């Protein structure tokens, strides 16, 4: 990982407005420092995550960069009623 990528991840970890982005950036920094993704997912993030979840975060970062770390639109529970 180059210095610019590391600085971008550190900036996201420290200053992102959403906690989910800060957690994802922290997990990616741990992986970049040599911790296996499964260990980072299980023991080192805010809440224990499934290792495949952290792998998806890493793959999205590698494929599309910073723009893909936030939770994507359309994810989550849909409203039961919309007027």
Short mmCIF file of N, CA and C in Angstrom, two decimals:
data_model
loop_
_atom_site.label_atom_id
_atom_site.label_comp_id
_atom_site.label_asym_id
_atom_site.label_seq_id
_atom_site.Cartn_x
_atom_site.Cartn_y
_atom_site.Cartn_z
N UNK A 1 0.85 -1.17 0.00
CA UNK A 1 0.00 0.00 0.00
C UNK A 1 0.89 1.23 0.00
N UNK A 2 0.56 2.19 -0.83
CA UNK A 2 1.37 3.40 -0.90
C UNK A 2 0.99 4.36 0.24
N UNK A 3 1.82 5.35 0.42
CA UNK A 3 1.65 6.30 1.52
C UNK A 3 0.33 7.07 1.37
N UNK A 4 -0.04 7.42 0.13
CA UNK A 4 -1.26 8.18 -0.08
C UNK A 4 -2.49 7.38 0.35
N UNK A 5 -2.51 6.07 0.01
CA UNK A 5 -3.63 5.22 0.41
C UNK A 5 -3.73 5.12 1.92
N UNK A 6 -2.57 4.93 2.56
CA UNK A 6 -2.56 4.82 4.02
C UNK A 6 -3.07 6.11 4.67
N UNK A 7 -2.62 7.25 4.16
CA UNK A 7 -3.07 8.53 4.71
C UNK A 7 -4.57 8.72 4.48
N UNK A 8 -5.07 8.29 3.32
CA UNK A 8 -6.51 8.41 3.05
C UNK A 8 -7.31 7.55 4.02
N UNK A 9 -6.84 6.33 4.28
CA UNK A 9 -7.54 5.45 5.23
C UNK A 9 -7.47 6.00 6.64
N UNK A 10 -6.31 6.53 7.03
CA UNK A 10 -6.18 7.11 8.37
C UNK A 10 -7.10 8.32 8.52
N UNK A 11 -7.20 9.13 7.48
CA UNK A 11 -8.08 10.29 7.52
C UNK A 11 -9.54 9.86 7.67
N UNK A 12 -9.93 8.83 6.91
CA UNK A 12 -11.29 8.31 7.04
C UNK A 12 -11.53 7.74 8.43
N UNK A 13 -10.57 7.00 8.94
CA UNK A 13 -10.72 6.41 10.27
C UNK A 13 -10.90 7.47 11.34
N UNK A 14 -10.21 8.58 11.19
CA UNK A 14 -10.21 9.61 12.23
C UNK A 14 -11.29 10.67 12.04
N UNK A 15 -11.73 10.91 10.80
CA UNK A 15 -12.57 12.08 10.56
C UNK A 15 -13.84 11.82 9.76
N UNK A 16 -14.14 10.60 9.39
CA UNK A 16 -15.36 10.34 8.62
C UNK A 16 -16.59 10.65 9.47
N UNK A 17 -17.61 11.24 8.87
CA UNK A 17 -18.80 11.61 9.66
C UNK A 17 -19.61 10.40 10.14
N UNK A 18 -19.54 9.29 9.43
CA UNK A 18 -20.34 8.12 9.81
C UNK A 18 -19.48 7.07 10.50
N UNK A 19 -19.98 6.51 11.61
CA UNK A 19 -19.21 5.49 12.33
C UNK A 19 -18.92 4.25 11.50
N UNK A 20 -19.83 3.88 10.59
CA UNK A 20 -19.59 2.69 9.77
C UNK A 20 -18.37 2.87 8.87
N UNK A 21 -18.18 4.07 8.35
CA UNK A 21 -17.01 4.33 7.49
C UNK A 21 -15.74 4.31 8.34
N UNK A 22 -15.80 4.88 9.54
CA UNK A 22 -14.63 4.85 10.42
C UNK A 22 -14.25 3.42 10.77
N UNK A 23 -15.24 2.57 11.04
CA UNK A 23 -14.96 1.17 11.37
C UNK A 23 -14.34 0.44 10.18
N UNK A 24 -14.86 0.65 9.00
CA UNK A 24 -14.34 -0.01 7.81
C UNK A 24 -12.91 0.43 7.52
N UNK A 25 -12.66 1.72 7.65
CA UNK A 25 -11.31 2.22 7.41
C UNK A 25 -10.33 1.66 8.44
N UNK A 26 -10.76 1.54 9.69
CA UNK A 26 -9.89 0.96 10.73
C UNK A 26 -9.58 -0.49 10.41
N UNK A 27 -10.58 -1.24 9.96
CA UNK A 27 -10.34 -2.65 9.61
C UNK A 27 -9.36 -2.76 8.45
N UNK A 28 -9.50 -1.90 7.45
CA UNK A 28 -8.59 -1.95 6.30
C UNK A 28 -7.17 -1.57 6.70
N UNK A 29 -7.02 -0.65 7.64
CA UNK A 29 -5.68 -0.32 8.13
C UNK A 29 -5.06 -1.49 8.87
N UNK A 30 -5.85 -2.21 9.64
CA UNK A 30 -5.34 -3.38 10.34
C UNK A 30 -4.86 -4.44 9.35
N UNK A 31 -5.65 -4.67 8.33
CA UNK A 31 -5.27 -5.66 7.31
C UNK A 31 -4.00 -5.23 6.60
N UNK A 32 -3.89 -3.93 6.30
CA UNK A 32 -2.70 -3.43 5.63
C UNK A 32 -1.46 -3.56 6.51
N UNK A 33 -1.64 -3.54 7.82
CA UNK A 33 -0.49 -3.67 8.72
C UNK A 33 -0.07 -5.12 8.93
N UNK A 34 -0.79 -6.07 8.33
CA UNK A 34 -0.37 -7.45 8.38
C UNK A 34 -1.26 -8.38 9.18
N UNK A 35 -2.32 -7.87 9.75
CA UNK A 35 -3.25 -8.71 10.50
C UNK A 35 -4.17 -9.41 9.50
N UNK A 36 -4.36 -10.73 9.63
CA UNK A 36 -5.24 -11.44 8.70
C UNK A 36 -6.68 -10.90 8.78
N UNK A 37 -7.37 -10.86 7.64
CA UNK A 37 -8.74 -10.34 7.64
C UNK A 37 -9.67 -11.04 8.62
N UNK A 38 -9.53 -12.35 8.78
CA UNK A 38 -10.40 -13.07 9.70
C UNK A 38 -10.20 -12.63 11.14
N UNK A 39 -8.95 -12.37 11.52
CA UNK A 39 -8.66 -11.90 12.88
C UNK A 39 -9.17 -10.48 13.07
N UNK A 40 -8.96 -9.64 12.08
CA UNK A 40 -9.46 -8.26 12.16
C UNK A 40 -10.98 -8.26 12.29
N UNK A 41 -11.65 -9.12 11.54
CA UNK A 41 -13.11 -9.17 11.57
C UNK A 41 -13.62 -9.67 12.92
N UNK A 42 -12.96 -10.65 13.46
CA UNK A 42 -13.45 -11.29 14.68
C UNK A 42 -13.09 -10.52 15.94
N UNK A 43 -11.88 -9.98 16.01
CA UNK A 43 -11.37 -9.47 17.28
C UNK A 43 -11.02 -7.99 17.31
N UNK A 44 -10.81 -7.36 16.19
CA UNK A 44 -10.19 -6.04 16.20
C UNK A 44 -11.07 -4.88 15.77
N UNK A 45 -12.29 -5.15 15.31
CA UNK A 45 -13.17 -4.06 14.92
C UNK A 45 -14.15 -3.76 16.05
N UNK A 46 -14.93 -2.71 15.87
CA UNK A 46 -15.87 -2.27 16.89
C UNK A 46 -16.81 -3.39 17.32
N UNK A 47 -17.44 -4.04 16.37
CA UNK A 47 -18.29 -5.20 16.62
C UNK A 47 -17.72 -6.37 15.84
N UNK A 48 -17.81 -7.58 16.38
CA UNK A 48 -17.35 -8.73 15.59
C UNK A 48 -18.14 -8.83 14.27
N UNK A 49 -17.42 -9.05 13.21
CA UNK A 49 -18.02 -9.17 11.88
C UNK A 49 -17.65 -10.51 11.28
N UNK A 50 -18.42 -10.95 10.32
CA UNK A 50 -18.09 -12.17 9.59
C UNK A 50 -16.88 -11.87 8.71
N UNK A 51 -15.92 -12.78 8.64
CA UNK A 51 -14.72 -12.52 7.81
C UNK A 51 -15.03 -12.17 6.36
N UNK A 52 -16.08 -12.77 5.80
CA UNK A 52 -16.43 -12.44 4.41
C UNK A 52 -16.87 -10.99 4.26
N UNK A 53 -17.48 -10.43 5.31
CA UNK A 53 -17.90 -9.03 5.28
C UNK A 53 -16.68 -8.14 5.14
N UNK A 54 -15.66 -8.40 5.93
CA UNK A 54 -14.44 -7.59 5.87
C UNK A 54 -13.73 -7.81 4.53
N UNK A 55 -13.77 -9.02 4.01
CA UNK A 55 -13.20 -9.27 2.68
C UNK A 55 -13.92 -8.46 1.61
N UNK A 56 -15.24 -8.32 1.72
CA UNK A 56 -15.98 -7.51 0.75
C UNK A 56 -15.58 -6.05 0.85
N UNK A 57 -15.39 -5.56 2.09
CA UNK A 57 -14.92 -4.17 2.26
C UNK A 57 -13.60 -3.98 1.54
N UNK A 58 -12.68 -4.94 1.73
CA UNK A 58 -11.36 -4.86 1.12
C UNK A 58 -11.45 -4.91 -0.41
N UNK A 59 -12.28 -5.81 -0.92
CA UNK A 59 -12.42 -5.92 -2.38
C UNK A 59 -13.03 -4.66 -2.98
N UNK A 60 -14.02 -4.08 -2.30
CA UNK A 60 -14.61 -2.84 -2.80
C UNK A 60 -13.60 -1.70 -2.78
N UNK A 61 -12.79 -1.62 -1.73
CA UNK A 61 -11.76 -0.58 -1.65
C UNK A 61 -10.78 -0.75 -2.81
N UNK A 62 -10.33 -1.99 -3.04
CA UNK A 62 -9.36 -2.24 -4.10
C UNK A 62 -9.95 -1.93 -5.48
N UNK A 63 -11.22 -2.23 -5.67
CA UNK A 63 -11.83 -2.04 -6.98
C UNK A 63 -12.21 -0.58 -7.25
N UNK A 64 -12.75 0.11 -6.22
CA UNK A 64 -13.34 1.41 -6.50
C UNK A 64 -12.86 2.53 -5.58
N UNK A 65 -12.06 2.23 -4.59
CA UNK A 65 -11.49 3.27 -3.75
C UNK A 65 -12.42 3.79 -2.66
N UNK A 66 -12.18 5.01 -2.25
CA UNK A 66 -12.86 5.63 -1.12
C UNK A 66 -14.38 5.70 -1.31
N UNK A 67 -14.84 5.88 -2.52
CA UNK A 67 -16.26 6.08 -2.76
C UNK A 67 -17.11 4.88 -2.33
N UNK A 68 -16.52 3.69 -2.25
CA UNK A 68 -17.30 2.50 -1.96
C UNK A 68 -17.28 2.10 -0.49
N UNK A 69 -16.60 2.82 0.37
CA UNK A 69 -16.60 2.47 1.79
C UNK A 69 -17.92 2.77 2.49
N UNK A 70 -18.58 3.89 2.22
CA UNK A 70 -19.87 4.11 2.88
C UNK A 70 -20.90 3.06 2.48
N UNK A 71 -21.91 2.90 3.31
CA UNK A 71 -22.99 1.97 3.00
C UNK A 71 -23.70 2.49 1.75
N UNK A 72 -23.91 1.60 0.81
CA UNK A 72 -24.49 1.99 -0.47
C UNK A 72 -25.98 2.31 -0.33
N UNK A 73 -26.47 3.19 -1.20
CA UNK A 73 -27.90 3.51 -1.21
C UNK A 73 -28.69 2.26 -1.55
N UNK A 74 -29.87 2.17 -0.94
CA UNK A 74 -30.74 1.04 -1.21
C UNK A 74 -30.49 -0.15 -0.30
N UNK A 75 -29.51 -0.05 0.58
CA UNK A 75 -29.22 -1.15 1.50
C UNK A 75 -30.08 -0.98 2.74
N UNK A 76 -30.33 -2.06 3.44
CA UNK A 76 -31.09 -1.99 4.68
C UNK A 76 -32.56 -2.26 4.49
N UNK A 77 -33.28 -2.11 5.56
CA UNK A 77 -34.70 -2.41 5.56
C UNK A 77 -35.48 -1.34 4.79
N UNK A 78 -36.42 -1.80 4.00
CA UNK A 78 -37.27 -0.90 3.24
C UNK A 78 -38.45 -0.47 4.12
N UNK A 79 -38.99 0.72 3.89
CA UNK A 79 -40.13 1.16 4.69
C UNK A 79 -41.35 0.27 4.46
N UNK A 80 -42.10 0.03 5.54
CA UNK A 80 -43.31 -0.81 5.43
C UNK A 80 -44.42 -0.06 4.71
N UNK A 81 -44.45 1.27 4.88
CA UNK A 81 -45.49 2.06 4.25
C UNK A 81 -44.91 3.38 3.78
N UNK A 82 -45.21 3.72 2.57
CA UNK A 82 -44.73 4.99 2.03
C UNK A 82 -45.90 5.71 1.38
N UNK A 83 -46.30 6.86 1.89
CA UNK A 83 -47.48 7.55 1.33
C UNK A 83 -47.28 8.07 -0.07
#
